[in-house]
mmCIF file of C-alpha atoms in Angstrom:
data_model
loop_
_atom_site.group_PDB
_atom_site.id
_atom_site.type_symbol
_atom_site.label_atom_id
_atom_site.label_comp_id
_atom_site.label_asym_id
_atom_site.label_seq_id
_atom_site.Cartn_x
_atom_site.Cartn_y
_atom_site.Cartn_z
ATOM 1 C CA UNK A 1 -16.651 36.128 -17.407
ATOM 2 C CA UNK A 2 -17.244 36.047 -13.666
ATOM 3 C CA UNK A 3 -14.344 35.959 -11.217
ATOM 4 C CA UNK A 4 -15.388 32.568 -9.816
ATOM 5 C CA UNK A 5 -15.531 31.024 -13.270
ATOM 6 C CA UNK A 6 -12.125 32.484 -14.131
ATOM 7 C CA UNK A 7 -10.620 30.994 -10.966
ATOM 8 C CA UNK A 8 -12.127 27.580 -11.725
ATOM 9 C CA UNK A 9 -10.685 27.622 -15.245
ATOM 10 C CA UNK A 10 -7.229 28.526 -13.895
ATOM 11 C CA UNK A 11 -7.406 25.741 -11.298
ATOM 12 C CA UNK A 12 -8.389 23.176 -13.920
ATOM 13 C CA UNK A 13 -5.492 24.260 -16.125
ATOM 14 C CA UNK A 14 -3.061 23.933 -13.207
ATOM 15 C CA UNK A 15 -4.358 20.442 -12.431
ATOM 16 C CA UNK A 16 -3.894 19.427 -16.075
ATOM 17 C CA UNK A 17 -0.314 20.756 -16.074
ATOM 18 C CA UNK A 18 0.536 18.907 -12.859
ATOM 19 C CA UNK A 19 -0.998 15.674 -14.150
ATOM 20 C CA UNK A 20 1.093 15.927 -17.316
ATOM 21 C CA UNK A 21 4.373 16.731 -15.500
ATOM 22 C CA UNK A 22 4.081 14.408 -12.494
ATOM 23 C CA UNK A 23 4.654 10.679 -12.866
ATOM 24 C CA UNK A 24 2.338 8.296 -11.004
ATOM 25 C CA UNK A 25 3.896 4.883 -10.648
ATOM 26 C CA UNK A 26 1.357 2.091 -10.612
ATOM 27 C CA UNK A 27 2.117 -1.119 -8.751
ATOM 28 C CA UNK A 28 4.203 -3.636 -10.667
ATOM 29 C CA UNK A 29 4.492 -6.274 -7.932
ATOM 30 C CA UNK A 30 3.482 -9.871 -8.624
ATOM 31 C CA UNK A 31 2.937 -12.195 -5.659
ATOM 32 C CA UNK A 32 2.569 -15.966 -5.797
ATOM 33 C CA UNK A 33 1.166 -18.309 -4.732
ATOM 34 C CA UNK A 34 -2.027 -16.389 -3.960
ATOM 35 C CA UNK A 35 -3.263 -19.198 -1.703
ATOM 36 C CA UNK A 36 -0.268 -20.482 0.299
ATOM 37 C CA UNK A 37 -0.792 -23.244 2.839
ATOM 38 C CA UNK A 38 1.145 -24.911 5.614
ATOM 39 C CA UNK A 39 0.442 -28.626 5.361
ATOM 40 C CA UNK A 40 0.461 -30.971 8.366
ATOM 41 C CA UNK A 41 4.041 -31.384 9.559
ATOM 42 C CA UNK A 42 5.356 -28.442 7.514
ATOM 43 C CA UNK A 43 7.092 -25.708 9.454
ATOM 44 C CA UNK A 44 7.600 -23.344 6.531
ATOM 45 C CA UNK A 45 6.319 -22.387 3.100
ATOM 46 C CA UNK A 46 7.407 -19.842 0.512
ATOM 47 C CA UNK A 47 5.980 -16.596 -0.857
ATOM 48 C CA UNK A 48 7.537 -15.066 -3.971
ATOM 49 C CA UNK A 49 7.607 -11.293 -4.534
ATOM 50 C CA UNK A 50 8.486 -10.243 -8.085
ATOM 51 C CA UNK A 51 9.164 -6.740 -9.373
ATOM 52 C CA UNK A 52 7.929 -6.305 -12.955
ATOM 53 C CA UNK A 53 8.695 -2.594 -12.984
ATOM 54 C CA UNK A 54 11.750 -0.508 -13.818
ATOM 55 C CA UNK A 55 12.413 0.825 -10.284
ATOM 56 C CA UNK A 56 13.277 -0.925 -7.021
ATOM 57 C CA UNK A 57 10.384 -1.628 -4.653
ATOM 58 C CA UNK A 58 10.580 -2.152 -0.906
ATOM 59 C CA UNK A 59 8.021 -4.572 0.521
ATOM 60 C CA UNK A 60 7.066 -5.391 4.097
ATOM 61 C CA UNK A 61 5.375 -8.694 4.987
ATOM 62 C CA UNK A 62 3.376 -8.988 8.213
ATOM 63 C CA UNK A 63 1.216 -11.847 9.478
ATOM 64 C CA UNK A 64 -2.062 -11.650 11.391
ATOM 65 C CA UNK A 65 -4.468 -14.061 13.002
ATOM 66 C CA UNK A 66 -7.633 -13.977 10.861
ATOM 67 C CA UNK A 67 -11.156 -14.485 12.160
ATOM 68 C CA UNK A 68 -14.617 -13.357 11.097
ATOM 69 C CA UNK A 69 -17.079 -11.708 13.476
ATOM 70 C CA UNK A 70 -20.566 -10.611 12.393
ATOM 71 C CA UNK A 71 -19.597 -10.985 8.765
ATOM 72 C CA UNK A 72 -16.497 -8.786 9.114
ATOM 73 C CA UNK A 73 -12.839 -9.813 8.903
ATOM 74 C CA UNK A 74 -10.864 -9.309 12.088
ATOM 75 C CA UNK A 75 -7.041 -9.232 11.964
ATOM 76 C CA UNK A 76 -5.031 -9.495 15.173
ATOM 77 C CA UNK A 77 -1.209 -9.350 15.434
ATOM 78 C CA UNK A 78 0.382 -12.643 16.473
ATOM 79 C CA UNK A 79 3.753 -14.413 16.549
ATOM 80 C CA UNK A 80 2.786 -17.998 15.680
ATOM 81 C CA UNK A 81 3.407 -17.288 11.979
ATOM 82 C CA UNK A 82 6.332 -15.045 10.967
ATOM 83 C CA UNK A 83 7.870 -13.899 7.669
ATOM 84 C CA UNK A 84 11.608 -13.918 6.923
ATOM 85 C CA UNK A 85 12.827 -11.488 5.786
ATOM 86 C CA UNK A 86 10.038 -9.199 6.983
ATOM 87 C CA UNK A 87 11.250 -6.342 4.727
ATOM 88 C CA UNK A 88 12.924 -6.743 1.346
ATOM 89 C CA UNK A 89 13.937 -4.443 -1.504
ATOM 90 C CA UNK A 90 13.398 -6.097 -4.874
ATOM 91 C CA UNK A 91 15.332 -4.767 -7.846
ATOM 92 C CA UNK A 92 13.666 -4.336 -11.275
ATOM 93 C CA UNK A 93 13.133 -7.662 -13.032
ATOM 94 C CA UNK A 94 14.112 -9.612 -9.906
ATOM 95 C CA UNK A 95 12.176 -11.649 -7.382
ATOM 96 C CA UNK A 96 12.540 -12.304 -3.667
ATOM 97 C CA UNK A 97 11.611 -15.435 -1.750
ATOM 98 C CA UNK A 98 10.040 -14.795 1.650
ATOM 99 C CA UNK A 99 9.836 -17.790 3.945
ATOM 100 C CA UNK A 100 6.710 -18.088 6.087
ATOM 101 C CA UNK A 101 7.532 -19.992 9.281
ATOM 102 C CA UNK A 102 5.239 -21.750 11.760
ATOM 103 C CA UNK A 103 6.789 -21.241 15.185
ATOM 104 C CA UNK A 104 4.372 -23.322 17.234
ATOM 105 C CA UNK A 105 3.813 -27.060 17.423
ATOM 106 C CA UNK A 106 0.243 -28.233 16.865
ATOM 107 C CA UNK A 107 -1.517 -29.113 20.113
ATOM 108 C CA UNK A 108 -3.638 -32.288 20.383
ATOM 109 C CA UNK A 109 -7.334 -31.538 20.178
ATOM 110 C CA UNK A 110 -6.778 -28.158 18.541
ATOM 111 C CA UNK A 111 -8.448 -26.974 15.319
ATOM 112 C CA UNK A 112 -7.471 -28.820 12.148
ATOM 113 C CA UNK A 113 -7.279 -25.519 10.257
ATOM 114 C CA UNK A 114 -5.950 -22.132 11.394
ATOM 115 C CA UNK A 115 -6.496 -19.034 9.273
ATOM 116 C CA UNK A 116 -4.076 -16.146 8.880
ATOM 117 C CA UNK A 117 -3.636 -13.141 6.597
ATOM 118 C CA UNK A 118 -0.302 -12.047 5.155
ATOM 119 C CA UNK A 119 -0.314 -8.277 4.601
ATOM 120 C CA UNK A 120 2.240 -7.147 2.017
ATOM 121 C CA UNK A 121 2.804 -3.385 1.976
ATOM 122 C CA UNK A 122 4.728 -1.522 -0.683
ATOM 123 C CA UNK A 123 6.676 1.049 1.307
ATOM 124 C CA UNK A 124 7.044 4.570 -0.121
ATOM 125 C CA UNK A 125 10.374 5.351 -1.745
ATOM 126 C CA UNK A 126 12.446 8.291 -0.616
ATOM 127 C CA UNK A 127 12.083 11.352 -2.908
ATOM 128 C CA UNK A 128 14.561 11.317 -5.787
ATOM 129 C CA UNK A 129 17.201 14.064 -5.616
ATOM 130 C CA UNK A 130 18.273 15.399 -9.017
ATOM 131 C CA UNK A 131 21.705 16.726 -9.991
ATOM 132 C CA UNK A 132 20.703 20.276 -9.035
ATOM 133 C CA UNK A 133 19.801 19.151 -5.534
ATOM 134 C CA UNK A 134 16.044 19.367 -6.028
ATOM 135 C CA UNK A 135 13.548 16.592 -5.401
ATOM 136 C CA UNK A 136 11.389 15.031 -8.093
ATOM 137 C CA UNK A 137 7.656 15.702 -8.141
ATOM 138 C CA UNK A 138 6.782 12.069 -8.800
ATOM 139 C CA UNK A 139 4.034 10.619 -6.625
ATOM 140 C CA UNK A 140 4.898 7.338 -4.849
ATOM 141 C CA UNK A 141 1.808 5.146 -4.677
ATOM 142 C CA UNK A 142 1.693 2.749 -1.712
ATOM 143 C CA UNK A 143 -0.024 -0.562 -2.467
ATOM 144 C CA UNK A 144 -1.300 -3.195 -0.049
ATOM 145 C CA UNK A 145 -1.918 -6.868 -0.750
ATOM 146 C CA UNK A 146 -3.821 -9.245 1.548
ATOM 147 C CA UNK A 147 -2.976 -12.933 1.097
ATOM 148 C CA UNK A 148 -4.898 -15.707 2.923
ATOM 149 C CA UNK A 149 -2.794 -18.377 4.586
ATOM 150 C CA UNK A 150 -4.203 -21.595 6.022
ATOM 151 C CA UNK A 151 -2.189 -23.787 8.390
ATOM 152 C CA UNK A 152 -3.216 -27.394 9.005
ATOM 153 C CA UNK A 153 -2.516 -29.815 11.821
ATOM 154 C CA UNK A 154 -4.274 -32.809 10.228
ATOM 155 C CA UNK A 155 -4.959 -34.006 6.701
ATOM 156 C CA UNK A 156 -8.198 -32.373 5.488
ATOM 157 C CA UNK A 157 -8.392 -33.941 2.028
ATOM 158 C CA UNK A 158 -11.518 -35.847 3.101
ATOM 159 C CA UNK A 159 -13.190 -32.787 4.643
ATOM 160 C CA UNK A 160 -15.337 -30.118 3.035
ATOM 161 C CA UNK A 161 -17.059 -26.991 4.351
ATOM 162 C CA UNK A 162 -20.638 -27.548 5.476
ATOM 163 C CA UNK A 163 -22.576 -24.554 4.185
ATOM 164 C CA UNK A 164 -25.986 -23.747 5.655
ATOM 165 C CA UNK A 165 -27.829 -21.045 3.663
ATOM 166 C CA UNK A 166 -30.695 -19.012 5.091
ATOM 167 C CA UNK A 167 -32.934 -16.769 3.041
ATOM 168 C CA UNK A 168 -33.986 -13.512 4.676
ATOM 169 C CA UNK A 169 -35.984 -10.442 3.696
ATOM 170 C CA UNK A 170 -35.947 -7.080 5.444
ATOM 171 C CA UNK A 171 -38.107 -4.453 3.824
ATOM 172 C CA UNK A 172 -37.054 -4.123 0.210
ATOM 173 C CA UNK A 173 -33.747 -5.882 0.835
ATOM 174 C CA UNK A 174 -33.378 -9.598 0.226
ATOM 175 C CA UNK A 175 -30.270 -11.473 1.329
ATOM 176 C CA UNK A 176 -28.879 -14.965 1.704
ATOM 177 C CA UNK A 177 -26.741 -15.754 4.736
ATOM 178 C CA UNK A 178 -24.282 -18.599 4.168
ATOM 179 C CA UNK A 179 -22.994 -20.116 7.411
ATOM 180 C CA UNK A 180 -20.060 -22.502 7.457
ATOM 181 C CA UNK A 181 -20.825 -25.235 9.971
ATOM 182 C CA UNK A 182 -17.777 -27.280 8.922
ATOM 183 C CA UNK A 183 -14.167 -27.386 10.117
ATOM 184 C CA UNK A 184 -12.461 -26.011 6.985
ATOM 185 C CA UNK A 185 -12.884 -22.732 5.126
ATOM 186 C CA UNK A 186 -15.017 -22.123 2.046
ATOM 187 C CA UNK A 187 -13.739 -19.961 -0.810
ATOM 188 C CA UNK A 188 -16.807 -18.677 -2.668
ATOM 189 C CA UNK A 189 -16.709 -17.623 -6.324
ATOM 190 C CA UNK A 190 -19.178 -16.739 -9.095
ATOM 191 C CA UNK A 191 -22.387 -16.449 -7.083
ATOM 192 C CA UNK A 192 -25.520 -17.015 -9.201
ATOM 193 C CA UNK A 193 -29.262 -17.232 -8.592
ATOM 194 C CA UNK A 194 -31.618 -19.571 -10.432
ATOM 195 C CA UNK A 195 -35.005 -18.021 -11.133
ATOM 196 C CA UNK A 196 -37.542 -19.564 -13.497
ATOM 197 C CA UNK A 197 -34.917 -21.747 -15.092
ATOM 198 C CA UNK A 198 -32.695 -18.746 -15.796
ATOM 199 C CA UNK A 199 -29.309 -18.191 -14.163
ATOM 200 C CA UNK A 200 -28.570 -14.649 -12.994
ATOM 201 C CA UNK A 201 -25.039 -13.662 -12.009
ATOM 202 C CA UNK A 202 -24.922 -11.916 -8.627
ATOM 203 C CA UNK A 203 -21.168 -11.585 -8.150
ATOM 204 C CA UNK A 204 -18.456 -12.624 -10.590
ATOM 205 C CA UNK A 205 -15.078 -13.873 -9.417
ATOM 206 C CA UNK A 206 -14.171 -14.052 -5.742
ATOM 207 C CA UNK A 207 -17.164 -13.399 -3.489
ATOM 208 C CA UNK A 208 -15.267 -13.963 -0.259
ATOM 209 C CA UNK A 209 -14.214 -16.555 2.282
ATOM 210 C CA UNK A 210 -16.349 -18.150 4.979
ATOM 211 C CA UNK A 211 -14.226 -19.436 7.835
ATOM 212 C CA UNK A 212 -15.448 -22.288 10.064
ATOM 213 C CA UNK A 213 -18.247 -21.043 12.306
ATOM 214 C CA UNK A 214 -18.605 -17.766 10.387
ATOM 215 C CA UNK A 215 -21.353 -16.400 8.134
ATOM 216 C CA UNK A 216 -21.201 -14.517 4.833
ATOM 217 C CA UNK A 217 -24.112 -12.257 3.905
ATOM 218 C CA UNK A 218 -24.897 -11.638 0.222
ATOM 219 C CA UNK A 219 -27.526 -9.295 -1.182
ATOM 220 C CA UNK A 220 -29.916 -10.790 -3.733
ATOM 221 C CA UNK A 221 -31.196 -8.689 -6.623
ATOM 222 C CA UNK A 222 -34.725 -10.108 -6.935
ATOM 223 C CA UNK A 223 -37.768 -10.205 -4.671
ATOM 224 C CA UNK A 224 -38.591 -13.812 -5.483
ATOM 225 C CA UNK A 225 -36.918 -16.637 -3.551
ATOM 226 C CA UNK A 226 -34.536 -18.684 -5.653
ATOM 227 C CA UNK A 227 -31.809 -21.281 -5.545
ATOM 228 C CA UNK A 228 -28.250 -20.034 -5.133
ATOM 229 C CA UNK A 229 -25.401 -21.634 -7.061
ATOM 230 C CA UNK A 230 -21.804 -20.856 -6.132
ATOM 231 C CA UNK A 231 -18.296 -22.159 -6.601
ATOM 232 C CA UNK A 232 -16.997 -23.603 -3.320
ATOM 233 C CA UNK A 233 -13.251 -24.291 -3.245
ATOM 234 C CA UNK A 234 -13.337 -24.837 -7.002
ATOM 235 C CA UNK A 235 -16.457 -27.027 -7.092
ATOM 236 C CA UNK A 236 -19.895 -25.843 -8.226
ATOM 237 C CA UNK A 237 -22.445 -26.224 -5.413
ATOM 238 C CA UNK A 238 -26.192 -25.567 -5.448
ATOM 239 C CA UNK A 239 -27.618 -24.147 -2.246
ATOM 240 C CA UNK A 240 -31.352 -23.985 -1.582
ATOM 241 C CA UNK A 241 -31.912 -21.409 1.155
ATOM 242 C CA UNK A 242 -34.573 -22.045 3.754
ATOM 243 C CA UNK A 243 -37.365 -19.473 3.721
#
């Protein structure tokens, strides 16, 4: 047996021993609602943090202004929306209510919808000290959750996103660009393409958000132009891209 092979075998055995002896704690945090909103006239809403695990978890909630530039999310710190308390330790089997406050009064002529992101970070726990004074070898896994928050100044029940799809081809790549020309966001789910009477799933579940004035770019798997069907804020919509 060569020396290099012997060293590799020893390293693999050490990794297996460490994996068996070290505990890796997966996230056990449940957050709801997953789509909080601030309705017109509301100055606060609630976000629940629940600990389903058997150890305390410490969570930090921060709020950011959310925009989309060139198809990418951009998060900027701001103080219009704040969380209270910003940091909370939740005991096992317990839950914590975090209040999300709107600190500004809506200005006349402003946008009817403002978009924010609530970033919830699970902060690492301090190493556990055993009775002999040593620290445990457990690995603390830090989790991050990103929750969309929409704040409204006017009733938008009669408004819907205005999606303008454009079909594009660049070399072997074929894409559809979906621009939101409306005044409220679009939550896109279950993107499908219709080709020859057959429906082909492109992306299951959440495909992303398109904020007002922004564009979402989706790759298409086939070289033939087709009709795109997608869930928009819970309603199935058929989009026929322009060639």
